Short mmCIF file of C-alpha atoms and ligand atoms in Angstrom, two decimals:
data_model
loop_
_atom_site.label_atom_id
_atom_site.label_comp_id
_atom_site.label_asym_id
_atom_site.label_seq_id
_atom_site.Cartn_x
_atom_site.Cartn_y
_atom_site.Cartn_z
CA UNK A 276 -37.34 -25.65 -1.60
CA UNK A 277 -34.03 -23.45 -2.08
CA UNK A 278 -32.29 -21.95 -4.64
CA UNK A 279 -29.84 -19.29 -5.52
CA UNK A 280 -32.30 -16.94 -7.72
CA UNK A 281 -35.61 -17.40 -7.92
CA UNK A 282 -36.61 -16.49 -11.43
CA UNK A 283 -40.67 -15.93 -12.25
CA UNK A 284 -41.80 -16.19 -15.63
CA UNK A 285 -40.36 -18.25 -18.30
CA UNK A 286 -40.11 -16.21 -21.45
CA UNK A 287 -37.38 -15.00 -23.39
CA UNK A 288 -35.95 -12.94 -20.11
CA UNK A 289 -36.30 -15.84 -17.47
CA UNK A 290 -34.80 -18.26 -19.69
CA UNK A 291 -31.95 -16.53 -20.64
CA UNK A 292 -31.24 -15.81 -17.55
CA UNK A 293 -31.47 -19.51 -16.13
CA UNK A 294 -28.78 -20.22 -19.11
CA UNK A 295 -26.70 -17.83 -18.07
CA UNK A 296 -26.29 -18.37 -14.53
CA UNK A 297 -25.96 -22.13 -14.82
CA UNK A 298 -22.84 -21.41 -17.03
CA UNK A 299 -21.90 -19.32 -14.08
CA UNK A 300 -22.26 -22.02 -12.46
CA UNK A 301 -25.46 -20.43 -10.07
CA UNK A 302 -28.75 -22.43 -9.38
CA UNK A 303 -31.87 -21.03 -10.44
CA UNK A 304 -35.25 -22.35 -10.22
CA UNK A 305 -38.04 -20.90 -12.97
CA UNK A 306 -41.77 -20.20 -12.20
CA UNK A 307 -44.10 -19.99 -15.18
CA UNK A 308 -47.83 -19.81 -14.80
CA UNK A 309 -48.90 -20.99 -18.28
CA UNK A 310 -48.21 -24.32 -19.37
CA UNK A 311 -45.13 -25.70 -21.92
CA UNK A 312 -47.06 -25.87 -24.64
CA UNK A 313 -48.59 -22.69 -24.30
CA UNK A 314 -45.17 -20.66 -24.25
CA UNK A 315 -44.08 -22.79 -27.04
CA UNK A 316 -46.55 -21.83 -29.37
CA UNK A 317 -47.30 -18.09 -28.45
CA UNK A 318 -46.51 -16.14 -31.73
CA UNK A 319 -44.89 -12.80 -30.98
CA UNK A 320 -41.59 -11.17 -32.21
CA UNK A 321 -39.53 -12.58 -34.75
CA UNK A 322 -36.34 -9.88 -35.63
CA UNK A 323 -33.31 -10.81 -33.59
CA UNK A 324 -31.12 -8.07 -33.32
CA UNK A 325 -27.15 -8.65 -34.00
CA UNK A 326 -26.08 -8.65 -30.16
CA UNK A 327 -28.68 -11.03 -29.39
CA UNK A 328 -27.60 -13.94 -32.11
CA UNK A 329 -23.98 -13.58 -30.62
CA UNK A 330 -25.13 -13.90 -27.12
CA UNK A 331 -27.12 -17.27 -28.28
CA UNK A 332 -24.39 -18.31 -30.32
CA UNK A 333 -21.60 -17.66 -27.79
CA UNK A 334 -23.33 -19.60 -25.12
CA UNK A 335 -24.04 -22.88 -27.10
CA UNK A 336 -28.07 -21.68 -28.00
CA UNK A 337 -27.49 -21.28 -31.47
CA UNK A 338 -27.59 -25.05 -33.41
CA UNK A 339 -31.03 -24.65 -34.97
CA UNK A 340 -31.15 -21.00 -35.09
CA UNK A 341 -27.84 -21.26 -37.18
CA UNK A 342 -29.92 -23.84 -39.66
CA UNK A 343 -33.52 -22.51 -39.40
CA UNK A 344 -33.12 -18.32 -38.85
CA UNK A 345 -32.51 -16.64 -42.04
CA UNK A 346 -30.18 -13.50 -41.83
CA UNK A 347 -31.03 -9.90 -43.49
CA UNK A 348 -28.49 -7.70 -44.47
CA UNK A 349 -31.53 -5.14 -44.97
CA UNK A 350 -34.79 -3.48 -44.60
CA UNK A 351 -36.91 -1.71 -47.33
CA UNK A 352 -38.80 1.24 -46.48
CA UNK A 353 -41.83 1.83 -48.75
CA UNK A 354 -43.77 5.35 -49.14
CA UNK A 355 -45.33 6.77 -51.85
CA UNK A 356 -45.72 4.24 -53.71
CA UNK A 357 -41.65 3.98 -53.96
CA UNK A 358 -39.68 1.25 -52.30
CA UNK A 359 -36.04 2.12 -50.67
CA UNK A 360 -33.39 0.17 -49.40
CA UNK A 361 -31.68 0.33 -46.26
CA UNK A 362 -28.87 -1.35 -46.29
CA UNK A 363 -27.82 -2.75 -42.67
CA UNK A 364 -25.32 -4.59 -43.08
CA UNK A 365 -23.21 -1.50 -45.19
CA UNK A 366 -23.76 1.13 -43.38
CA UNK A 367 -22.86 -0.82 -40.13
CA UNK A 368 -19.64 -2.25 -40.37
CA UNK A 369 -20.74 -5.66 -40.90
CA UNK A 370 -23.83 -6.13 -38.50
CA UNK A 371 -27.07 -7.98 -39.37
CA UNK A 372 -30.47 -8.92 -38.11
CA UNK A 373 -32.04 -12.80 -38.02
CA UNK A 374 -35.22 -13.60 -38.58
CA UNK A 375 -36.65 -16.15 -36.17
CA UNK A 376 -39.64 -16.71 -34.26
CA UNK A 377 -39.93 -16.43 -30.43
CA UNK A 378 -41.11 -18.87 -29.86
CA UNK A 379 -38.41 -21.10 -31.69
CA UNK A 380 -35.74 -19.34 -29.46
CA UNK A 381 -38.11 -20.44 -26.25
CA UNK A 382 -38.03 -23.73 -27.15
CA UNK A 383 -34.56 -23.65 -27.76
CA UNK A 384 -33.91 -22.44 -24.26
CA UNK A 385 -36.44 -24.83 -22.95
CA UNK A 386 -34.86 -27.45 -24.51
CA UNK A 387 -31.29 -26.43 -23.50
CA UNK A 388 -32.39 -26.28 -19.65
CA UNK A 389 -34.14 -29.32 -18.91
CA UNK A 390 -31.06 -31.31 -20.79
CA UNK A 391 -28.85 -29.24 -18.40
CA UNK A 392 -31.47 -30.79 -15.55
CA UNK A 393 -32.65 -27.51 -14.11
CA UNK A 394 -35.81 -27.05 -12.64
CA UNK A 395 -39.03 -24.88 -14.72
CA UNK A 396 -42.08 -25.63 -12.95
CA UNK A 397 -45.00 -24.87 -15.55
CA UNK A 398 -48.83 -24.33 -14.85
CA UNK A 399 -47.75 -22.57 -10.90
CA UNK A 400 -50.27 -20.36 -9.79
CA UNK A 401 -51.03 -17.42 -7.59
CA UNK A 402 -47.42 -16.64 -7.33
CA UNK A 403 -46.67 -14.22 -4.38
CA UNK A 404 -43.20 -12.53 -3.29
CA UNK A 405 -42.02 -12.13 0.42
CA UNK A 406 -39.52 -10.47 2.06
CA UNK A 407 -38.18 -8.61 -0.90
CA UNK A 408 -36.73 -6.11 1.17
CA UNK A 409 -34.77 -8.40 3.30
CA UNK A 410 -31.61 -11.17 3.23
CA UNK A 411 -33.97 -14.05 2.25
CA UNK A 412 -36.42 -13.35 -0.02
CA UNK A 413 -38.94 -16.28 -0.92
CA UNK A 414 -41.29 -17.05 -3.59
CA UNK A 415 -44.92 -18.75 -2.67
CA UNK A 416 -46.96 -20.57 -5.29
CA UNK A 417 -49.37 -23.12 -5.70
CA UNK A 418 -48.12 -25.91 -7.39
CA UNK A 419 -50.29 -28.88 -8.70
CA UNK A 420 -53.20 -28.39 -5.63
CA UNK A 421 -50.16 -27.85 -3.07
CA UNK A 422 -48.61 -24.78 -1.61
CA UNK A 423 -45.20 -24.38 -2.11
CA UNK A 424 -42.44 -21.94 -1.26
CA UNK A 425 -38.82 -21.12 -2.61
CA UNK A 426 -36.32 -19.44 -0.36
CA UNK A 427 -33.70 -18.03 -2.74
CA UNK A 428 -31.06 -15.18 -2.41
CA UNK A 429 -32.26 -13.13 -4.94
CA UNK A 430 -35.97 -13.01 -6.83
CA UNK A 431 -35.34 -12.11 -10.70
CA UNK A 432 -38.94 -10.44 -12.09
CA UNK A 433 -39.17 -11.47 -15.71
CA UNK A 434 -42.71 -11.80 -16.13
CA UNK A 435 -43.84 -9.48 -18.39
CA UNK A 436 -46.01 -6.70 -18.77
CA UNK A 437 -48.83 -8.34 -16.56
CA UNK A 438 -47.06 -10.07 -14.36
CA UNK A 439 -46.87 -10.02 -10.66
CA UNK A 440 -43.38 -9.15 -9.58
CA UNK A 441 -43.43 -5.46 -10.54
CA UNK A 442 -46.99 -5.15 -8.24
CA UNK A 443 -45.17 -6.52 -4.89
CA UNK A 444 -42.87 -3.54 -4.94
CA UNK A 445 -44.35 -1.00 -2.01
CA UNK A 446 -46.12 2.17 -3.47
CA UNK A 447 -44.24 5.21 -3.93
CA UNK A 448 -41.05 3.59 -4.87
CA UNK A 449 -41.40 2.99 -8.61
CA UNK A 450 -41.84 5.67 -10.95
CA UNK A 451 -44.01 5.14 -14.07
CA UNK A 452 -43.77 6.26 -17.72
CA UNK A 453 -46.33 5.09 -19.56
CA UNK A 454 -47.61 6.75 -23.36
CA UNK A 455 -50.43 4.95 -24.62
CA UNK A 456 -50.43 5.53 -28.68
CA UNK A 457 -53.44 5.97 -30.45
CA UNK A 458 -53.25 3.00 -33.08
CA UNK A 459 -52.72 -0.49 -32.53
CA UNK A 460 -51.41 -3.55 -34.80
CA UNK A 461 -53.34 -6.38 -36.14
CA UNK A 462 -50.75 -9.08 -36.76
CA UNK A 463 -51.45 -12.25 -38.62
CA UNK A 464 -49.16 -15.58 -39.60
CA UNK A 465 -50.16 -16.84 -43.27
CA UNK A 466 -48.59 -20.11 -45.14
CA UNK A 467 -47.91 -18.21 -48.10
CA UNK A 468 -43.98 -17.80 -49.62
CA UNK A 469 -42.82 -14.29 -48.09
CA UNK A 470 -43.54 -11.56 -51.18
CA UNK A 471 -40.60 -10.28 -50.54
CA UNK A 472 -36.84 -10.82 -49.43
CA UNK A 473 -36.44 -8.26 -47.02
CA UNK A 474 -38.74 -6.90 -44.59
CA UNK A 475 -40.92 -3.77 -46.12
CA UNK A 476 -41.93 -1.38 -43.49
CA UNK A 477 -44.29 0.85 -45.54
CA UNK A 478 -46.21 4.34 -44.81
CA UNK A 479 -49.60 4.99 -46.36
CA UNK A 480 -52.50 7.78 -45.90
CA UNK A 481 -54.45 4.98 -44.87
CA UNK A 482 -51.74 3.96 -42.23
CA UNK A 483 -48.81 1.67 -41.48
CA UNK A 484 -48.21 -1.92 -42.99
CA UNK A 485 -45.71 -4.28 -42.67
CA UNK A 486 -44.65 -7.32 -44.35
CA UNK A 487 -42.08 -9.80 -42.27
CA UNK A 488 -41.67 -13.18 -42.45
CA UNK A 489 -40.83 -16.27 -40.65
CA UNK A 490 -39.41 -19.12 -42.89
CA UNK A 491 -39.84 -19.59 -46.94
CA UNK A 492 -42.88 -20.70 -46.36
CA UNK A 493 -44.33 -18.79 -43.74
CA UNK A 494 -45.73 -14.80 -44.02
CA UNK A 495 -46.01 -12.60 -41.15
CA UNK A 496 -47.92 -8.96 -41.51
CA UNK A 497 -49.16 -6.57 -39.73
CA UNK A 498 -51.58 -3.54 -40.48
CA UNK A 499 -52.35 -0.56 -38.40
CA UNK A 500 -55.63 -0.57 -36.80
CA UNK A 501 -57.72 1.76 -34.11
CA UNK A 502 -56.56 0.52 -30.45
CA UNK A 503 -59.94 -1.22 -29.78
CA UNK A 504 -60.11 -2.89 -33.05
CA UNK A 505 -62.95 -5.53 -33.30
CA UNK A 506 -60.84 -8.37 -34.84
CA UNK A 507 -64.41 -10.37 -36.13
CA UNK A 508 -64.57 -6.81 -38.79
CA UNK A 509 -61.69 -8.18 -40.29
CA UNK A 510 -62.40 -11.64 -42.83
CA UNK A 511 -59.72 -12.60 -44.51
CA UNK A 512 -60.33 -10.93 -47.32
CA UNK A 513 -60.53 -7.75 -45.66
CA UNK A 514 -57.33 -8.08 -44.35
CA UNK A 515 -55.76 -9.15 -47.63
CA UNK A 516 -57.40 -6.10 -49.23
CA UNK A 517 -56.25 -3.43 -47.03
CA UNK A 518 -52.70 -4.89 -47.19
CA UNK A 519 -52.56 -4.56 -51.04
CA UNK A 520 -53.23 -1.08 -50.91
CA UNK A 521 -51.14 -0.09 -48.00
CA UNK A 522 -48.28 -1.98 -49.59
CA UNK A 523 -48.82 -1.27 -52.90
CA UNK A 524 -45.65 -0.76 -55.99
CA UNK A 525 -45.99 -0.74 -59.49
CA UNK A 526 -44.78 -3.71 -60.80
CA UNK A 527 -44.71 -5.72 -57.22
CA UNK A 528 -47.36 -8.44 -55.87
CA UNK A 529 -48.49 -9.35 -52.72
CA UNK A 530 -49.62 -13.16 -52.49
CA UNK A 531 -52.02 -14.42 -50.18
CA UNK A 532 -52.92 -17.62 -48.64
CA UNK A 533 -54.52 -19.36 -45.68
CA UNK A 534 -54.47 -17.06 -42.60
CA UNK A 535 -53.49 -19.31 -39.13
CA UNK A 536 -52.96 -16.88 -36.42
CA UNK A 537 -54.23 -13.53 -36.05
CA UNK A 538 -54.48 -10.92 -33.08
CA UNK A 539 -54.55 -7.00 -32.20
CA UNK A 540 -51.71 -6.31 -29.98
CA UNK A 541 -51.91 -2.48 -28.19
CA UNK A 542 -48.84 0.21 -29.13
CA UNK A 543 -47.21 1.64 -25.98
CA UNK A 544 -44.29 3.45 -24.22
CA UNK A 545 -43.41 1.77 -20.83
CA UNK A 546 -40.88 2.07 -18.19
CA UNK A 547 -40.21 2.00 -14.73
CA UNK A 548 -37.72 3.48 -12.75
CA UNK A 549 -35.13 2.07 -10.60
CA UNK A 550 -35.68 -1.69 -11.96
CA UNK A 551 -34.90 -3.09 -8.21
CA UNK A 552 -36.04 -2.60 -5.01
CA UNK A 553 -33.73 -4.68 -2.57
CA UNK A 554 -33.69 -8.12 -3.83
CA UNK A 555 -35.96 -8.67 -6.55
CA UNK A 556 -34.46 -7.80 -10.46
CA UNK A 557 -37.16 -6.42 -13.10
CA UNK A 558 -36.03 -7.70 -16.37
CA UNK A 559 -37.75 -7.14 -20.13
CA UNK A 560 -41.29 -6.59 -20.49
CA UNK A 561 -42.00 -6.69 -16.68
CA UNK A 562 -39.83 -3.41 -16.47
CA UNK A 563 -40.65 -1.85 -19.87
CA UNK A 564 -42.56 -2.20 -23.52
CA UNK A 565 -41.71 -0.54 -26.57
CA UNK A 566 -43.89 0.33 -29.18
CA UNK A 567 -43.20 -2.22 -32.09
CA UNK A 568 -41.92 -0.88 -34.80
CA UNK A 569 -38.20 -1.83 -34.36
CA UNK A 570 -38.38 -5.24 -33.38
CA UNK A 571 -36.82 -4.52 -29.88
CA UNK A 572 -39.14 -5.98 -27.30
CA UNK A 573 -37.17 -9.03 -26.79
CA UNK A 574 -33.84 -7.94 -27.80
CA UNK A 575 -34.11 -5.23 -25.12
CA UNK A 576 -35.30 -8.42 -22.68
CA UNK A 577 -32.31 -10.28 -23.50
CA UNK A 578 -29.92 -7.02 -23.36
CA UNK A 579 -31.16 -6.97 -19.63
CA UNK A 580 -30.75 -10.13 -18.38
CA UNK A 581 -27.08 -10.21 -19.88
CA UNK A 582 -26.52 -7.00 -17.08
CA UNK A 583 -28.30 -9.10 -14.50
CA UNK A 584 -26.42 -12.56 -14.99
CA UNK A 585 -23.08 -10.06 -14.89
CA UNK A 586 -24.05 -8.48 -11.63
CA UNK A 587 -24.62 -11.66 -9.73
CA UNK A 588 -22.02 -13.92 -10.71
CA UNK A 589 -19.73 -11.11 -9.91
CA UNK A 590 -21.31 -10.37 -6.91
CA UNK A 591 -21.23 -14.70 -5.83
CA UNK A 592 -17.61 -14.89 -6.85
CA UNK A 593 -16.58 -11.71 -5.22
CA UNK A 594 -18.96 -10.27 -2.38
CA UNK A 595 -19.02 -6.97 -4.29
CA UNK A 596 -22.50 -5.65 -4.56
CA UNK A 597 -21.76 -2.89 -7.14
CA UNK A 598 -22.50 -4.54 -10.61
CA UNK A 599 -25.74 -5.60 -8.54
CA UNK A 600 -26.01 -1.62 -6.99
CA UNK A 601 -25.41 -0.69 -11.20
CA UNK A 602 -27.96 -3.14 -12.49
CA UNK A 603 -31.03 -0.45 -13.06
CA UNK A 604 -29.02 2.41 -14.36
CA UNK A 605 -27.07 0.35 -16.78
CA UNK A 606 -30.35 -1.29 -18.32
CA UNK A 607 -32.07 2.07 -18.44
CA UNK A 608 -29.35 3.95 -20.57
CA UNK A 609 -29.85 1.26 -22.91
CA UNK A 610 -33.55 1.05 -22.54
CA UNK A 611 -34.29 4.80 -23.15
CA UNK A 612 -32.51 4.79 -26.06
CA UNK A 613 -34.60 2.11 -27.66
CA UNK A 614 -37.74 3.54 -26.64
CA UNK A 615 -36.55 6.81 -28.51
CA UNK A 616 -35.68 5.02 -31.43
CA UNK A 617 -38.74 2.74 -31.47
CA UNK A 618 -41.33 6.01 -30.81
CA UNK A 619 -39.50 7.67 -33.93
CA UNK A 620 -39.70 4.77 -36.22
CA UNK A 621 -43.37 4.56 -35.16
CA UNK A 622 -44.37 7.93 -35.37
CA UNK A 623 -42.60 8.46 -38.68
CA UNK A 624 -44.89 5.47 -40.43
CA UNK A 625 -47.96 5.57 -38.79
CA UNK A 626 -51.21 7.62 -39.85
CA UNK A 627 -52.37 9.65 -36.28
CA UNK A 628 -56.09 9.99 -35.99
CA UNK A 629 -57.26 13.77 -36.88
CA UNK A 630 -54.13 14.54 -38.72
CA UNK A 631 -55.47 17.31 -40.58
CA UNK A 632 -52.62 16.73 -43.04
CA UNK A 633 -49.78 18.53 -41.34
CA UNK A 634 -48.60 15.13 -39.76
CA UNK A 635 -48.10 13.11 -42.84
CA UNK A 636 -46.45 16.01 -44.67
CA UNK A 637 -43.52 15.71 -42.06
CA UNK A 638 -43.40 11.97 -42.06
CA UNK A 639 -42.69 12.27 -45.85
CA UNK A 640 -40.06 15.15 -45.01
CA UNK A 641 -38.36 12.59 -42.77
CA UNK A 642 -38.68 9.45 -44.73
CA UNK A 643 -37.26 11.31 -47.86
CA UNK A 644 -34.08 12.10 -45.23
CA UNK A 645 -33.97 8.92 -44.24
CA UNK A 646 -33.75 7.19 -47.20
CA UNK A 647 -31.66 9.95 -49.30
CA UNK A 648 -29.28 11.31 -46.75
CA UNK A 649 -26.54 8.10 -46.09
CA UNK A 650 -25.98 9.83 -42.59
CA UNK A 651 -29.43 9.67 -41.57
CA UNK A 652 -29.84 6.17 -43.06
CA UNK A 653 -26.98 5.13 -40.84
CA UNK A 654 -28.31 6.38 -37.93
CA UNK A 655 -31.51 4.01 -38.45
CA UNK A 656 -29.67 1.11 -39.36
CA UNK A 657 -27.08 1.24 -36.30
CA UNK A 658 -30.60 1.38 -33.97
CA UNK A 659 -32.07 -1.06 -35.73
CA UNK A 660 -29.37 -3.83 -35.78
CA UNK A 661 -28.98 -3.33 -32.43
CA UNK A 662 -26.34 -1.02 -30.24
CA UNK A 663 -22.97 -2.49 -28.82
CA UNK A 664 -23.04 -2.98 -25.49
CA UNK A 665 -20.83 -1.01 -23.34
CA UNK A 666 -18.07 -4.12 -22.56
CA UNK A 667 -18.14 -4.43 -26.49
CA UNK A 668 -16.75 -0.92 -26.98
CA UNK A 669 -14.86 -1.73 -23.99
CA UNK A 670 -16.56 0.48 -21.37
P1 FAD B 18 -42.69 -12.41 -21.76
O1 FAD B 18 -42.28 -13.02 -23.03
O2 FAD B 18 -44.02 -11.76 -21.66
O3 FAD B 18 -42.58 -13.53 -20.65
C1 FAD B 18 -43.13 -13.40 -19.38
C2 FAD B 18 -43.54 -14.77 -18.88
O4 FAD B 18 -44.01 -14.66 -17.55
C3 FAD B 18 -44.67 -15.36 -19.70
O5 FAD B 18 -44.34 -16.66 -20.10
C4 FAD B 18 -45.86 -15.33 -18.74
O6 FAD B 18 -46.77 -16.40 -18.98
C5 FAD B 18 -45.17 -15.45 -17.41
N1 FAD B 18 -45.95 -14.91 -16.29
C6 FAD B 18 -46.77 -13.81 -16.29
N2 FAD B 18 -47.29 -13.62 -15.08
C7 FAD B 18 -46.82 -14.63 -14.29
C8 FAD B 18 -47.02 -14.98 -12.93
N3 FAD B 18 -47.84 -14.26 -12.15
N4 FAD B 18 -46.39 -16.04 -12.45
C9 FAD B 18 -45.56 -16.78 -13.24
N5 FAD B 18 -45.34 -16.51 -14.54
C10 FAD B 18 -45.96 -15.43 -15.05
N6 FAD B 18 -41.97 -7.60 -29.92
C11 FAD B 18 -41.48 -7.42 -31.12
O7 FAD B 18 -40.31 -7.01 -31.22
N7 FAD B 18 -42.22 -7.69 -32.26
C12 FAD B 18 -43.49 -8.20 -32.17
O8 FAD B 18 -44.12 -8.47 -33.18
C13 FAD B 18 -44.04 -8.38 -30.93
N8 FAD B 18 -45.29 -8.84 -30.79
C14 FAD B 18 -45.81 -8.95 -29.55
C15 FAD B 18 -47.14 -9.37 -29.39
C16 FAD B 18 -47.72 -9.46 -28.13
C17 FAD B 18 -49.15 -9.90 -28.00
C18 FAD B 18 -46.94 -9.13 -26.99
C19 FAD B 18 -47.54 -9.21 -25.60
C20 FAD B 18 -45.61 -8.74 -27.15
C21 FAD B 18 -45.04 -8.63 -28.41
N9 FAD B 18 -43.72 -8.23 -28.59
C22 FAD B 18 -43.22 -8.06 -29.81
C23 FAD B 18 -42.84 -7.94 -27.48
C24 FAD B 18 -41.93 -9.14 -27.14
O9 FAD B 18 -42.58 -10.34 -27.45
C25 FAD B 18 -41.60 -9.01 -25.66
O10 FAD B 18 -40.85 -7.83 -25.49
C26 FAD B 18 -40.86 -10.21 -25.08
O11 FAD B 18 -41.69 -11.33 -25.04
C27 FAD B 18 -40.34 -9.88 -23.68
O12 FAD B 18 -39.87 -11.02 -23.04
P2 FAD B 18 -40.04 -11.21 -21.50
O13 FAD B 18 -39.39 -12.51 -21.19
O14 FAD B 18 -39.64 -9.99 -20.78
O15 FAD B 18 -41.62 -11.30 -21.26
C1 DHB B 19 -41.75 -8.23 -36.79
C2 DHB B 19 -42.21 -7.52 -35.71
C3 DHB B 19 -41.86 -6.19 -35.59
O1 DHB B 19 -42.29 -5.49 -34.52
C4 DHB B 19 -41.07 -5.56 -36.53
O2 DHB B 19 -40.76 -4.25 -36.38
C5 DHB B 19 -40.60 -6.28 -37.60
C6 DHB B 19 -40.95 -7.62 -37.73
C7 DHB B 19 -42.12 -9.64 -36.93
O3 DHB B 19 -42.90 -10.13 -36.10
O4 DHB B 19 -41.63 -10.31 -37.85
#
């Protein structure tokens, strides 16, 4: 088999990527070790940031996100008991965030590809990288009992955190950031009408909670819990409890209902550093994680990939290899910035095991800025909808 870019992993990266190089009119072939219906239905993020709506509207991705996401035009930020408003959409010249599910978008994108015939082979395994370092780079995997292999031009690593492409890079190039934070988020999905309009992101002695949502029908929360959290102490109820307190207002109710999903997912500062060696492309979580608070682990995916789809057409059309030479330091400004903003938006709502006290009496100090000075509120709400991108300010 041959292609132009060999792309492994099909999440939110890898399939943005195949779109955008097929408009480019440049083949790529997708390797994804889990099966359709397992990326389909994996519940993750569900805040899409201004810059990423436009991309998915401007390149024909949009149709049901247009009918199904529901926009925001702003975020409340609870402590205290009191709830505050930050209003996005004001204090940012128009821009917005959308609520929709990952894994709607992923379907979206599957759907999009296959109509546009390209090729996603689901279910490959042991996925291996050759020649990385050289003109023709190739991709080996097992595919239904047989052993295949993929000569492309370039190999575009967007497998996440635990994927494979990152590890074929020889030791001593990459250099690793990595801040492991001591709390952790227990997430569940509940059929229960959203108690609230806009997303609350609320601080409370006995730490963070958040309430999100995914349709009019559909709750999402989340509650701080240790990093090895058993998730079999938590019933229902338990979970229900500790969110009424956390989340608590005078005069506001939280509504519960069935629970459907639930999971622990870890908090932590990633990044590596350049994100290539020769041919192969790190993109999204396979290059770097945020901590969660924010919302930006798959707008910061999809921020890359836009680079990356840049770089090579320019570099098919034209020979030039220096969008391609630009790739990592272009995605890191961007990346570093949201890792700032996501670490400060986490350690500004979250309790920190030992705090003797001195902690939370600063977090209040800042959230009381935050939410009384319009400069500082700005200054969230320009993060949080998202950054332009360099071209947009014309860069
Ligand atoms: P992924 O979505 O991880 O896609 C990588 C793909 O590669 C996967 O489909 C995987 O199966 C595949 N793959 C892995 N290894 C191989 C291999 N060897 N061969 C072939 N394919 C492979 N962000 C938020 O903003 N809010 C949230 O609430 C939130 N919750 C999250 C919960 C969890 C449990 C996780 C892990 C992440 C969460 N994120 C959240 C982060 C966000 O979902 C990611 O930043 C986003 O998915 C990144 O997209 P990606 O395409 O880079 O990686
Ligand atoms: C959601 C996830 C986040 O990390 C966040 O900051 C806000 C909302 C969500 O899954 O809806």
């Amino acid at each position: 088999m041959r292609t132009q870019v060999g792309i492994v992993g099909a999440g939110p990266a890898g399939l943005v990527l195949s779109h955008l190089l097929h408009l480019e009119g440049i083949e790529s072939v997708v390797l994804e070790a889990r099966s359709r219906e397992y990326v389909e239905q994996r519940v993750r993020a569900g805040v899409l940031e201004q810059g990423t709506v436009d991309l998915l509207r401007d390149t024909g991705l949009a149709d049901r996100l247009e009918r199904e996401g529901i926009v925001h035009h702003g975020i409340e930020i609870r402590f205290d008991g009191r709830g505050h408003r930050i209003a996005l959409t004001d204090l940012t010249g128009g821009r917005s965030i959308w609520i929709y599910g990952q894994q709607e978008v992923v379907k979206d994108l599957i759907d999009a590809r296959l109509a546009a015939g390209a090729e996603i082979h689901f279910d490959v395994e042991d996925v291996r990288l050759e020649g990385i370092d050289s003109e023709t780079p190739s991709l080996h995997f097992i595919l239904g009992g047989t052993d295949r292999r993929l000569d492309c031009d370039v190999i575009a690593g967007c497998d996440g955190f635990h994927g494979v492409t990152r590890g074929s890079i020889p030791n001593g190039v990459l250099r690793e950031y990595h801040y492991e934070f001591p709390f952790a988020w227990l997430g569940i999905l509940a059929t229960v009408p959203p108690s609230t309009e806009e997303l609350i992101y609320a601080r409370h002695d006995r730490g963070f909670a958040l309430h999100s949502l995914r349709s009019p029908q559909l709750s999402r929360l989340y509650l701080q819990v240790a990093p090895n959290e058993n998730l079999n102490e938590w019933p229902d109820d338990r979970i229900w409890e500790e969110l009424r307190i956390r989340l608590a207002m005078e005069g506001w109710n939280l509504a519960d209902g069935p629970i459907i999903e639930k999971g622990v997912a870890g908090m932590r500062s990633f990044v590596v550093e350049p994100m290539q060696y020769g041919r192969l492309f790190l993109a999204g979580d396979a290059a770097h994680i945020v901590p969660a608070t924010g919302a930006k682990g798959l707008n910061l995916a999809v921020a890359d990939v836009r680079v990356l789809a840049r770089a090579l057409a320019t570099w098919y059309r034209t020979g030039s290899a220096d969008l391609l030479d630009a790739y990592s330091s272009r995605c890191l400004g961007r990346v570093w910035r949201v890792q700032d903003f996501s670490a400060w938006m986490s350690s500004m709502l979250h309790r920190y095991p030992g705090d003797d006290g001195m902690q939370g009496k600063l977090q209040l100090a800042r959230l009381e800025w935050v939410t009384s000075m319009e400069s500082a509120a700005r200054s969230l709400a320009e993060n949080y909808v998202g950054l332009p991108f360099d071209d947009e300010l014309g860069v």
